[in-house]
C-alpha cells in the first residue's frame, strides 16, 4: 500500500532547484486536471498529463527514477500553460514545479546546448540592442522571403517583423502624474511596436506619466526554460531600474511577463539583499488589461477574445480582457473551444513542432468558427502563433492586442 | 500493509508484437511510463508491464489476442479516476487504455440515445448533446474527467442519480472484446432485446469480463425548470432528519447532498462559493421538473428544512450561482488535499433512516483511531463517503487508516448497509466481500466471471476475495508475488 517504501532518497541533481516534496505530495491523483490539459487532450497519454508529470516528479523524489531522457521528454512536452493548476482542487502549484523540473532537465543537457540556450535566454534577450539586431535579421529574411526556404515548422510561430516600424522612434515618456513604468520587454519591443505605443497612451489616459525605460527582458523565458540564474539576474536589473524611476506601478502588456513578474518575490526569496525589494516591486506589477482605460468607441464589430493561458491561469485575468474589448465599443465574442491553449507557449512552437501545430490549427479553426473578423490577443507568443495559424487555414482575421483597439480619452 | 514494487521485464518479443499492431508511440514500456500507469485515483499502487493506447475495436481485439496467446493478465483503463484500485495493474499486467477511443459515434435524438466509444468523457458527452436539449444523466463528481467506459465498468452513480438512477439504468447496449479477442455485441436501443439480458451483468463488471469498446447510452431531456437550494444546519442530526423527512413527504429531489463542517471549510477554501463556515452541516438540494412542479417541491423542501431547524435557506438566484454551488460540492475530494496529502474512503450505502446513527458511529471510530474524517455524500440514497485524511508517508498512520476503514465498513453493514454504492469493489474492498456474501454467493459470482474469462486473465485479483473457494483458479492465495499487498 505504501509506495514510499523506497530504497535510497530523492534523485534530484545538484546544481539546480528541484520540485519541492511538499508540493509533490499535494497531488491526490484524482485526475480532475486531465480534461483541461491540452497535451493530454491531444494524446490521451498519461505521461502527457499533469497527473503523470507530477507522478514522474514523485518517482524521482522517491528514488524510483532518475532525471533521465524519459523524464526530460515528459517535461519538454508540457506547455507550462498552467491550465491544470487552475483546475486542481488540491492546490498543486504546478507552475513552479514544472519550472524547477525544467531546471533539473537543463542540467542533463549537453554543455554545448545548455550554453547556447543560456546565451540566447540570458544574454541576447536581456539586451535591447541584441534583440533589435536579431529582429532586423528576421525582418530582412521575411521581407526577402528567405524564411520560406526554412522548414515551415521552424518559422510558423515567429512574429512578423516590420522594418519601417522598427526604425521609427517610439515615445518613451507620455502624460502627467505619478510615474508608471511600462516594461519594454524583449519580443514586444522589436515585433509589437504599435502595442507598445498603445500601452503608453492607455497608461497616460489613466492619469500616470508613462515611462518606458531602456532595459529589456523580464526573465520569464529564462525561468520557464530552466535557467533560473539568468532569470534572477534579469529580475534584479529590472527592479533596480523601476526603483530608480520611482515607479508607482509597472505596467506590462504581455501575459507571460506579467505573470512571471508577479512571482519575483518567490524567485528571489532566498536572496536576502533582494527578497524584500522583489516582493515590493512584484506587488506593483499590473497587466495592462487590469487598467480600466477610458476610451472612445472605435468600432461596433464583434471581436473574438483569446485568453492567454498566463492571464487566466497565472493571474485569474478573464473578465478584464472582455472589459477592455468592450471599452472599444466592440462586442466580445467567445471562441468555441473552452479556452484551450494555442500551443505558442514560449519556445514550444520551436521545440515541440508537431504538438504545437495541432494546437495552432485547432485554435485558428475555432476563431474562424466564431465568425469575428478580429481576434483580440494580449500576449506576443499567442499573437504570432494565432496569426500563423490563421494564415495557414487561409482565414482573413485580424490579430490585435485589446489595448490597440482603444482610443483612450482623458478621464473626466 | 507494505507494497513491494516489482519490476520485471516482459518476455522478449511481447512488446514487439504489440508494436506491430499499434506502432511505436502507443506502446509504453519505459520504466517511468510503467510507474505512471501503475496507479489510478485511489491510493493503491501496483506494477504495470506495459501500457497500450488502443484507438479502435480492431486494435483492442488484436492486442487481446496477443495477451491470450501469451497468457498475459490485462487491466482495462479509462481515465484512471477510480477510487478502489480497479485500474491498478498487479503482477506486471498489461494496461489497456481506451483513452484515445473518444468519438461520439452516433446520436439518435428520437430515442434519445447515443453510441459512444468508451474513452469519451462523461461531461464531453453532455456537451455534445446540449444543443439538442439533452444530457447524459449519471453525473459522478468526477464527470469532467471520468470516461463512459469506466462509468459502465463501475456502474457509476452521482448526485443526480437519486431520482434518475445509476449507470445501469442508462446503458442500452455495449460492444465488448472478450479475453480471447472475440468481439461481442450485447443489447441496443430496442427496449427488450431478445434472449438473455446480459447488460446488467456487463455493467459493473469492473474490467473482469472484457474490454468495453462501445456503449449505447440513454440520453435525458433537460428539465424545463431547476431550483437549487442550500440549507444550513447547526447539527448533523438536524440535517439527517431533514433528508428523511423530505423524502417521507413524497418529494424525491433530483439531488440531495450533505457536507459536514470540515468538508465545508475545505471546499470553501477552493471555490469561495459562500458556504457557511460556522455550520455543522449543509444540505445541497436540487429539484427539477415543470415550473409548477418545481415550485411545489421547493415549497415542501423548505418547509421541512425549517421544521428540522435549518438556520438559513439559500436559493441559487441564477445559473452561475447554481454552477458555483455544484462546483464546491464536486471539488470536495480534491479539496481534502488542502488538509492532508491523501484521503481514503469507503462508499458504503446505509438505509436513509440510519444516517444520523451511522454518522455518529463514524465520528466515534475516527476519534478512536485518532484520525480526521470529513463527510460529503449522496444523502438522499444513504450513500456515504467518509473521507479519512492522512499522510501516506506516515506508516503508523496508514495502519490506523486501514483499521478505521474496516471498522466503518463493518458498522455500515451492521445497520443493514452494503459495501459500495457506486465506486466498485476493485482491490480495496475485495477482502470485505465476505462481510456481505456467503460462500455460495461468491462461488456463483466466480462461475459467472469464469464463463467470460476461463483463464482468469482479466483484471486478476480484483473484486472477488482471494479466499473464495471457487475463485481459486483465478486468485491463488498461495502465490501472492511481490507486486501485491501483504
Ligand atoms: C474526485 C472524484 C470524485 C468521484 N466521484 C464519483 C461519484 O460521484 N460517483 C461515482 O460513481 N464515482 C466517483 N468517482 C470514482 C470514479 O470517477 C468512477 O468510478 C468512474 O466511473 C471511473 O471512470 P474512469 O474512466 O476513470 O475508469 P478507471 O478508473 O480507468 O477504471 C475503473 C474500472 O473500470 C474498468 N474499466 C475502465 N474502462 C473500461 C472499459 N472500457 N472496459 C472495461 N473495463 C473498464 C477498469 O479496469 C477499472 O476496474 C470519483 C472519483 C474522483 C477522483
Ligand atoms: S487535479 Fe491536482 S490533485 Fe488531481 S491529479 Fe491533477 S494535479 Fe493531482
Ligand atoms: S501546464 Fe498545461 S500542458 Fe503542462 S501539464 Fe499543465 S495543463 Fe498540461
PDB file of N, CA and C in Angstrom, chain B residues 52-133:
ATOM      1  N   UNK B  52      -0.810   0.061 -23.203  1.00  0.00           N
ATOM      2  CA  UNK B  52      -1.162   0.129 -24.622  1.00  0.00           C
ATOM      3  C   UNK B  52      -2.226   1.194 -24.823  1.00  0.00           C
ATOM      4  N   UNK B  53      -2.058   2.025 -25.837  1.00  0.00           N
ATOM      5  CA  UNK B  53      -3.079   3.029 -26.147  1.00  0.00           C
ATOM      6  C   UNK B  53      -3.793   2.615 -27.433  1.00  0.00           C
ATOM      7  N   UNK B  54      -4.943   1.985 -27.285  1.00  0.00           N
ATOM      8  CA  UNK B  54      -5.671   1.498 -28.467  1.00  0.00           C
ATOM      9  C   UNK B  54      -6.614   2.573 -29.004  1.00  0.00           C
ATOM     10  N   UNK B  55      -6.875   2.506 -30.305  1.00  0.00           N
ATOM     11  CA  UNK B  55      -7.761   3.505 -30.922  1.00  0.00           C
ATOM     12  C   UNK B  55      -9.018   2.916 -31.543  1.00  0.00           C
ATOM     13  N   UNK B  56      -9.020   1.619 -31.801  1.00  0.00           N
ATOM     14  CA  UNK B  56     -10.181   1.016 -32.450  1.00  0.00           C
ATOM     15  C   UNK B  56     -10.494  -0.337 -31.820  1.00  0.00           C
ATOM     16  N   UNK B  57     -11.712  -0.790 -32.068  1.00  0.00           N
ATOM     17  CA  UNK B  57     -12.097  -2.116 -31.595  1.00  0.00           C
ATOM     18  C   UNK B  57     -11.158  -3.166 -32.186  1.00  0.00           C
ATOM     19  N   UNK B  58     -10.798  -2.997 -33.453  1.00  0.00           N
ATOM     20  CA  UNK B  58      -9.909  -3.973 -34.097  1.00  0.00           C
ATOM     21  C   UNK B  58      -8.570  -4.040 -33.380  1.00  0.00           C
ATOM     22  N   UNK B  59      -8.054  -2.888 -32.991  1.00  0.00           N
ATOM     23  CA  UNK B  59      -6.772  -2.890 -32.265  1.00  0.00           C
ATOM     24  C   UNK B  59      -6.920  -3.559 -30.903  1.00  0.00           C
ATOM     25  N   UNK B  60      -8.023  -3.257 -30.216  1.00  0.00           N
ATOM     26  CA  UNK B  60      -8.241  -3.876 -28.902  1.00  0.00           C
ATOM     27  C   UNK B  60      -8.284  -5.386 -29.080  1.00  0.00           C
ATOM     28  N   UNK B  61      -9.037  -5.815 -30.089  1.00  0.00           N
ATOM     29  CA  UNK B  61      -9.190  -7.244 -30.326  1.00  0.00           C
ATOM     30  C   UNK B  61      -7.848  -7.899 -30.640  1.00  0.00           C
ATOM     31  N   UNK B  62      -7.040  -7.247 -31.471  1.00  0.00           N
ATOM     32  CA  UNK B  62      -5.733  -7.814 -31.824  1.00  0.00           C
ATOM     33  C   UNK B  62      -4.826  -7.889 -30.597  1.00  0.00           C
ATOM     34  N   UNK B  63      -4.830  -6.835 -29.769  1.00  0.00           N
ATOM     35  CA  UNK B  63      -3.986  -6.835 -28.571  1.00  0.00           C
ATOM     36  C   UNK B  63      -4.450  -7.897 -27.585  1.00  0.00           C
ATOM     37  N   UNK B  64      -5.771  -8.061 -27.460  1.00  0.00           N
ATOM     38  CA  UNK B  64      -6.297  -9.090 -26.560  1.00  0.00           C
ATOM     39  C   UNK B  64      -5.900 -10.469 -27.086  1.00  0.00           C
ATOM     40  N   UNK B  65      -5.838 -10.614 -28.402  1.00  0.00           N
ATOM     41  CA  UNK B  65      -5.402 -11.875 -28.996  1.00  0.00           C
ATOM     42  C   UNK B  65      -3.970 -12.204 -28.591  1.00  0.00           C
ATOM     43  N   UNK B  66      -3.105 -11.197 -28.631  1.00  0.00           N
ATOM     44  CA  UNK B  66      -1.707 -11.408 -28.237  1.00  0.00           C
ATOM     45  C   UNK B  66      -1.646 -11.830 -26.769  1.00  0.00           C
ATOM     46  N   UNK B  67      -2.390 -11.099 -25.930  1.00  0.00           N
ATOM     47  CA  UNK B  67      -2.381 -11.406 -24.493  1.00  0.00           C
ATOM     48  C   UNK B  67      -2.904 -12.829 -24.262  1.00  0.00           C
ATOM     49  N   UNK B  68      -3.899 -13.219 -25.047  1.00  0.00           N
ATOM     50  CA  UNK B  68      -4.480 -14.560 -24.928  1.00  0.00           C
ATOM     51  C   UNK B  68      -3.430 -15.629 -25.256  1.00  0.00           C
ATOM     52  N   UNK B  69      -2.768 -15.463 -26.384  1.00  0.00           N
ATOM     53  CA  UNK B  69      -1.764 -16.458 -26.784  1.00  0.00           C
ATOM     54  C   UNK B  69      -0.613 -16.525 -25.803  1.00  0.00           C
ATOM     55  N   UNK B  70      -0.271 -15.380 -25.250  1.00  0.00           N
ATOM     56  CA  UNK B  70       0.895 -15.332 -24.361  1.00  0.00           C
ATOM     57  C   UNK B  70       0.517 -15.529 -22.899  1.00  0.00           C
ATOM     58  N   UNK B  71      -0.784 -15.618 -22.627  1.00  0.00           N
ATOM     59  CA  UNK B  71      -1.225 -15.835 -21.245  1.00  0.00           C
ATOM     60  C   UNK B  71      -0.967 -14.647 -20.327  1.00  0.00           C
ATOM     61  N   UNK B  72      -1.104 -13.436 -20.871  1.00  0.00           N
ATOM     62  CA  UNK B  72      -0.816 -12.249 -20.057  1.00  0.00           C
ATOM     63  C   UNK B  72      -2.070 -11.699 -19.389  1.00  0.00           C
ATOM     64  N   UNK B  73      -1.962 -11.255 -18.140  1.00  0.00           N
ATOM     65  CA  UNK B  73      -3.089 -10.574 -17.491  1.00  0.00           C
ATOM     66  C   UNK B  73      -3.297  -9.184 -18.108  1.00  0.00           C
ATOM     67  N   UNK B  74      -4.574  -8.762 -18.201  1.00  0.00           N
ATOM     68  CA  UNK B  74      -4.903  -7.473 -18.823  1.00  0.00           C
ATOM     69  C   UNK B  74      -5.796  -6.655 -17.899  1.00  0.00           C
ATOM     70  N   UNK B  75      -5.498  -5.369 -17.766  1.00  0.00           N
ATOM     71  CA  UNK B  75      -6.332  -4.459 -16.985  1.00  0.00           C
ATOM     72  C   UNK B  75      -6.826  -3.334 -17.893  1.00  0.00           C
ATOM     73  N   UNK B  76      -8.128  -3.268 -18.155  1.00  0.00           N
ATOM     74  CA  UNK B  76      -8.647  -2.145 -18.946  1.00  0.00           C
ATOM     75  C   UNK B  76      -8.551  -0.855 -18.140  1.00  0.00           C
ATOM     76  N   UNK B  77      -8.336   0.240 -18.842  1.00  0.00           N
ATOM     77  CA  UNK B  77      -8.213   1.527 -18.160  1.00  0.00           C
ATOM     78  C   UNK B  77      -8.922   2.599 -18.960  1.00  0.00           C
ATOM     79  N   UNK B  78      -9.737   3.415 -18.248  1.00  0.00           N
ATOM     80  CA  UNK B  78     -10.365   4.570 -18.878  1.00  0.00           C
ATOM     81  C   UNK B  78      -9.558   5.802 -18.519  1.00  0.00           C
ATOM     82  N   UNK B  79     -10.114   6.637 -17.646  1.00  0.00           N
ATOM     83  CA  UNK B  79      -9.387   7.848 -17.242  1.00  0.00           C
ATOM     84  C   UNK B  79      -8.579   7.647 -15.964  1.00  0.00           C
ATOM     85  N   UNK B  80      -8.711   6.482 -15.343  1.00  0.00           N
ATOM     86  CA  UNK B  80      -7.943   6.262 -14.120  1.00  0.00           C
ATOM     87  C   UNK B  80      -8.363   7.162 -12.971  1.00  0.00           C
ATOM     88  N   UNK B  81      -9.669   7.436 -12.862  1.00  0.00           N
ATOM     89  CA  UNK B  81     -10.142   8.222 -11.712  1.00  0.00           C
ATOM     90  C   UNK B  81     -10.781   7.321 -10.658  1.00  0.00           C
ATOM     91  N   UNK B  82     -10.784   6.030 -10.907  1.00  0.00           N
ATOM     92  CA  UNK B  82     -11.411   5.082  -9.995  1.00  0.00           C
ATOM     93  C   UNK B  82     -10.840   5.197  -8.593  1.00  0.00           C
ATOM     94  N   UNK B  83     -11.672   4.902  -7.584  1.00  0.00           N
ATOM     95  CA  UNK B  83     -11.266   5.126  -6.200  1.00  0.00           C
ATOM     96  C   UNK B  83     -11.054   3.835  -5.429  1.00  0.00           C
ATOM     97  N   UNK B  84     -11.095   2.680  -6.114  1.00  0.00           N
ATOM     98  CA  UNK B  84     -10.928   1.438  -5.363  1.00  0.00           C
ATOM     99  C   UNK B  84      -9.836   0.572  -5.973  1.00  0.00           C
ATOM    100  N   UNK B  85      -8.969   1.180  -6.769  1.00  0.00           N
ATOM    101  CA  UNK B  85      -7.845   0.417  -7.320  1.00  0.00           C
ATOM    102  C   UNK B  85      -8.227  -0.468  -8.487  1.00  0.00           C
ATOM    103  N   UNK B  86      -9.416  -0.253  -9.065  1.00  0.00           N
ATOM    104  CA  UNK B  86      -9.867  -1.107 -10.164  1.00  0.00           C
ATOM    105  C   UNK B  86      -8.935  -1.109 -11.364  1.00  0.00           C
ATOM    106  N   UNK B  87      -8.362   0.033 -11.682  1.00  0.00           N
ATOM    107  CA  UNK B  87      -7.499   0.115 -12.862  1.00  0.00           C
ATOM    108  C   UNK B  87      -6.021  -0.036 -12.507  1.00  0.00           C
ATOM    109  N   UNK B  88      -5.743  -0.417 -11.259  1.00  0.00           N
ATOM    110  CA  UNK B  88      -4.346  -0.619 -10.849  1.00  0.00           C
ATOM    111  C   UNK B  88      -3.901  -2.021 -11.259  1.00  0.00           C
ATOM    112  N   UNK B  89      -2.860  -2.134 -12.086  1.00  0.00           N
ATOM    113  CA  UNK B  89      -2.407  -3.449 -12.527  1.00  0.00           C
ATOM    114  C   UNK B  89      -1.563  -4.128 -11.437  1.00  0.00           C
ATOM    115  N   UNK B  90      -1.763  -5.418 -11.270  1.00  0.00           N
ATOM    116  CA  UNK B  90      -0.901  -6.175 -10.356  1.00  0.00           C
ATOM    117  C   UNK B  90      -0.050  -7.110 -11.219  1.00  0.00           C
ATOM    118  N   UNK B  91       1.022  -7.591 -10.672  1.00  0.00           N
ATOM    119  CA  UNK B  91       1.820  -8.610 -11.351  1.00  0.00           C
ATOM    120  C   UNK B  91       2.247  -8.217 -12.750  1.00  0.00           C
ATOM    121  N   UNK B  92       2.630  -6.983 -12.945  1.00  0.00           N
ATOM    122  CA  UNK B  92       3.092  -6.565 -14.273  1.00  0.00           C
ATOM    123  C   UNK B  92       2.083  -6.853 -15.367  1.00  0.00           C
ATOM    124  N   UNK B  93       0.813  -6.637 -15.079  1.00  0.00           N
ATOM    125  CA  UNK B  93      -0.223  -6.855 -16.084  1.00  0.00           C
ATOM    126  C   UNK B  93      -0.082  -5.841 -17.220  1.00  0.00           C
ATOM    127  N   UNK B  94      -0.723  -6.178 -18.333  1.00  0.00           N
ATOM    128  CA  UNK B  94      -0.815  -5.264 -19.466  1.00  0.00           C
ATOM    129  C   UNK B  94      -1.937  -4.275 -19.155  1.00  0.00           C
ATOM    130  N   UNK B  95      -1.647  -2.986 -19.205  1.00  0.00           N
ATOM    131  CA  UNK B  95      -2.707  -1.991 -19.035  1.00  0.00           C
ATOM    132  C   UNK B  95      -3.192  -1.582 -20.419  1.00  0.00           C
ATOM    133  N   UNK B  96      -4.477  -1.804 -20.675  1.00  0.00           N
ATOM    134  CA  UNK B  96      -5.028  -1.466 -21.979  1.00  0.00           C
ATOM    135  C   UNK B  96      -5.890  -0.216 -21.836  1.00  0.00           C
ATOM    136  N   UNK B  97      -5.351   0.908 -22.309  1.00  0.00           N
ATOM    137  CA  UNK B  97      -6.057   2.181 -22.156  1.00  0.00           C
ATOM    138  C   UNK B  97      -6.929   2.467 -23.368  1.00  0.00           C
ATOM    139  N   UNK B  98      -8.157   2.921 -23.090  1.00  0.00           N
ATOM    140  CA  UNK B  98      -9.054   3.304 -24.182  1.00  0.00           C
ATOM    141  C   UNK B  98      -9.205   4.825 -24.243  1.00  0.00           C
ATOM    142  N   UNK B  99      -8.262   5.542 -23.615  1.00  0.00           N
ATOM    143  CA  UNK B  99      -8.386   6.998 -23.538  1.00  0.00           C
ATOM    144  C   UNK B  99      -8.353   7.673 -24.911  1.00  0.00           C
ATOM    145  N   UNK B 100      -7.851   6.971 -25.924  1.00  0.00           N
ATOM    146  CA  UNK B 100      -7.845   7.571 -27.274  1.00  0.00           C
ATOM    147  C   UNK B 100      -9.083   7.201 -28.092  1.00  0.00           C
ATOM    148  N   UNK B 101      -9.932   6.348 -27.513  1.00  0.00           N
ATOM    149  CA  UNK B 101     -11.169   5.992 -28.229  1.00  0.00           C
ATOM    150  C   UNK B 101     -12.245   6.940 -27.728  1.00  0.00           C
ATOM    151  N   UNK B 102     -12.325   8.114 -28.332  1.00  0.00           N
ATOM    152  CA  UNK B 102     -13.168   9.142 -27.713  1.00  0.00           C
ATOM    153  C   UNK B 102     -14.084   9.825 -28.709  1.00  0.00           C
ATOM    154  N   UNK B 103     -14.621   9.041 -29.634  1.00  0.00           N
ATOM    155  CA  UNK B 103     -15.571   9.642 -30.575  1.00  0.00           C
ATOM    156  C   UNK B 103     -17.008   9.350 -30.148  1.00  0.00           C
ATOM    157  N   UNK B 104     -17.851  10.357 -30.297  1.00  0.00           N
ATOM    158  CA  UNK B 104     -19.287  10.125 -30.173  1.00  0.00           C
ATOM    159  C   UNK B 104     -19.708   9.656 -31.559  1.00  0.00           C
ATOM    160  N   UNK B 105     -20.139   8.401 -31.663  1.00  0.00           N
ATOM    161  CA  UNK B 105     -20.305   7.803 -32.991  1.00  0.00           C
ATOM    162  C   UNK B 105     -21.623   8.178 -33.650  1.00  0.00           C
ATOM    163  N   UNK B 106     -22.672   8.223 -32.836  1.00  0.00           N
ATOM    164  CA  UNK B 106     -23.986   8.386 -33.435  1.00  0.00           C
ATOM    165  C   UNK B 106     -24.941   8.908 -32.372  1.00  0.00           C
ATOM    166  N   UNK B 107     -25.726   9.913 -32.727  1.00  0.00           N
ATOM    167  CA  UNK B 107     -26.723  10.418 -31.780  1.00  0.00           C
ATOM    168  C   UNK B 107     -28.096  10.220 -32.407  1.00  0.00           C
ATOM    169  N   UNK B 108     -28.984   9.581 -31.678  1.00  0.00           N
ATOM    170  CA  UNK B 108     -30.346   9.402 -32.183  1.00  0.00           C
ATOM    171  C   UNK B 108     -31.286  10.190 -31.280  1.00  0.00           C
ATOM    172  N   UNK B 109     -31.661  11.407 -31.696  1.00  0.00           N
ATOM    173  CA  UNK B 109     -32.476  12.254 -30.832  1.00  0.00           C
ATOM    174  C   UNK B 109     -33.884  11.688 -30.639  1.00  0.00           C
ATOM    175  N   UNK B 110     -34.278  10.724 -31.469  1.00  0.00           N
ATOM    176  CA  UNK B 110     -35.640  10.191 -31.366  1.00  0.00           C
ATOM    177  C   UNK B 110     -35.806   9.297 -30.142  1.00  0.00           C
ATOM    178  N   UNK B 111     -34.772   8.502 -29.796  1.00  0.00           N
ATOM    179  CA  UNK B 111     -34.945   7.542 -28.677  1.00  0.00           C
ATOM    180  C   UNK B 111     -35.068   8.242 -27.318  1.00  0.00           C
ATOM    181  N   UNK B 112     -34.247   9.160 -26.877  1.00  0.00           N
ATOM    182  CA  UNK B 112     -32.974   9.567 -27.446  1.00  0.00           C
ATOM    183  C   UNK B 112     -31.824   8.766 -26.838  1.00  0.00           C
ATOM    184  N   UNK B 113     -30.816   8.470 -27.681  1.00  0.00           N
ATOM    185  CA  UNK B 113     -29.656   7.725 -27.193  1.00  0.00           C
ATOM    186  C   UNK B 113     -28.442   8.044 -28.050  1.00  0.00           C
ATOM    187  N   UNK B 114     -27.286   7.593 -27.614  1.00  0.00           N
ATOM    188  CA  UNK B 114     -26.062   7.823 -28.385  1.00  0.00           C
ATOM    189  C   UNK B 114     -25.170   6.597 -28.295  1.00  0.00           C
ATOM    190  N   UNK B 115     -24.507   6.276 -29.399  1.00  0.00           N
ATOM    191  CA  UNK B 115     -23.439   5.272 -29.391  1.00  0.00           C
ATOM    192  C   UNK B 115     -22.131   6.022 -29.209  1.00  0.00           C
ATOM    193  N   UNK B 116     -21.364   5.635 -28.221  1.00  0.00           N
ATOM    194  CA  UNK B 116     -20.096   6.332 -27.988  1.00  0.00           C
ATOM    195  C   UNK B 116     -18.972   5.323 -27.798  1.00  0.00           C
ATOM    196  N   UNK B 117     -17.751   5.795 -28.060  1.00  0.00           N
ATOM    197  CA  UNK B 117     -16.580   4.988 -27.729  1.00  0.00           C
ATOM    198  C   UNK B 117     -16.309   5.133 -26.225  1.00  0.00           C
ATOM    199  N   UNK B 118     -15.606   4.162 -25.644  1.00  0.00           N
ATOM    200  CA  UNK B 118     -15.509   4.128 -24.179  1.00  0.00           C
ATOM    201  C   UNK B 118     -14.682   5.258 -23.573  1.00  0.00           C
ATOM    202  N   UNK B 119     -13.779   5.857 -24.365  1.00  0.00           N
ATOM    203  CA  UNK B 119     -12.911   6.893 -23.800  1.00  0.00           C
ATOM    204  C   UNK B 119     -13.562   8.263 -23.758  1.00  0.00           C
ATOM    205  N   UNK B 120     -14.779   8.402 -24.319  1.00  0.00           N
ATOM    206  CA  UNK B 120     -15.474   9.688 -24.275  1.00  0.00           C
ATOM    207  C   UNK B 120     -15.687  10.068 -22.805  1.00  0.00           C
ATOM    208  N   UNK B 121     -15.349  11.299 -22.459  1.00  0.00           N
ATOM    209  CA  UNK B 121     -15.514  11.708 -21.073  1.00  0.00           C
ATOM    210  C   UNK B 121     -16.985  12.020 -20.807  1.00  0.00           C
ATOM    211  N   UNK B 122     -17.414  11.705 -19.622  1.00  0.00           N
ATOM    212  CA  UNK B 122     -18.817  11.865 -19.240  1.00  0.00           C
ATOM    213  C   UNK B 122     -19.350  13.259 -19.598  1.00  0.00           C
ATOM    214  N   UNK B 123     -18.617  14.303 -19.189  1.00  0.00           N
ATOM    215  CA  UNK B 123     -19.114  15.659 -19.412  1.00  0.00           C
ATOM    216  C   UNK B 123     -19.024  16.064 -20.890  1.00  0.00           C
ATOM    217  N   UNK B 124     -18.060  15.474 -21.614  1.00  0.00           N
ATOM    218  CA  UNK B 124     -17.957  15.758 -23.050  1.00  0.00           C
ATOM    219  C   UNK B 124     -19.181  15.230 -23.788  1.00  0.00           C
ATOM    220  N   UNK B 125     -19.715  14.102 -23.324  1.00  0.00           N
ATOM    221  CA  UNK B 125     -20.918  13.569 -23.968  1.00  0.00           C
ATOM    222  C   UNK B 125     -22.076  14.550 -23.767  1.00  0.00           C
ATOM    223  N   UNK B 126     -22.236  15.024 -22.552  1.00  0.00           N
ATOM    224  CA  UNK B 126     -23.297  16.013 -22.313  1.00  0.00           C
ATOM    225  C   UNK B 126     -23.083  17.250 -23.178  1.00  0.00           C
ATOM    226  N   UNK B 127     -21.830  17.698 -23.279  1.00  0.00           N
ATOM    227  CA  UNK B 127     -21.554  18.889 -24.102  1.00  0.00           C
ATOM    228  C   UNK B 127     -21.929  18.635 -25.558  1.00  0.00           C
ATOM    229  N   UNK B 128     -21.741  17.387 -26.003  1.00  0.00           N
ATOM    230  CA  UNK B 128     -22.007  17.077 -27.413  1.00  0.00           C
ATOM    231  C   UNK B 128     -23.501  17.035 -27.731  1.00  0.00           C
ATOM    232  N   UNK B 129     -24.346  16.928 -26.710  1.00  0.00           N
ATOM    233  CA  UNK B 129     -25.788  16.841 -26.985  1.00  0.00           C
ATOM    234  C   UNK B 129     -26.584  18.016 -26.396  1.00  0.00           C
ATOM    235  N   UNK B 130     -25.863  18.967 -25.808  1.00  0.00           N
ATOM    236  CA  UNK B 130     -26.541  20.125 -25.211  1.00  0.00           C
ATOM    237  C   UNK B 130     -27.417  20.850 -26.224  1.00  0.00           C
ATOM    238  N   UNK B 131     -26.908  20.967 -27.457  1.00  0.00           N
ATOM    239  CA  UNK B 131     -27.662  21.726 -28.463  1.00  0.00           C
ATOM    240  C   UNK B 131     -28.981  21.046 -28.805  1.00  0.00           C
ATOM    241  N   UNK B 132     -29.133  19.782 -28.419  1.00  0.00           N
ATOM    242  CA  UNK B 132     -30.397  19.084 -28.669  1.00  0.00           C
ATOM    243  C   UNK B 132     -31.313  19.140 -27.451  1.00  0.00           C
ATOM    244  N   UNK B 133     -30.863  19.874 -26.418  1.00  0.00           N
ATOM    245  CA  UNK B 133     -31.665  19.964 -25.204  1.00  0.00           C
ATOM    246  C   UNK B 133     -31.603  18.675 -24.385  1.00  0.00           C
TER     247      UNK B 133
END
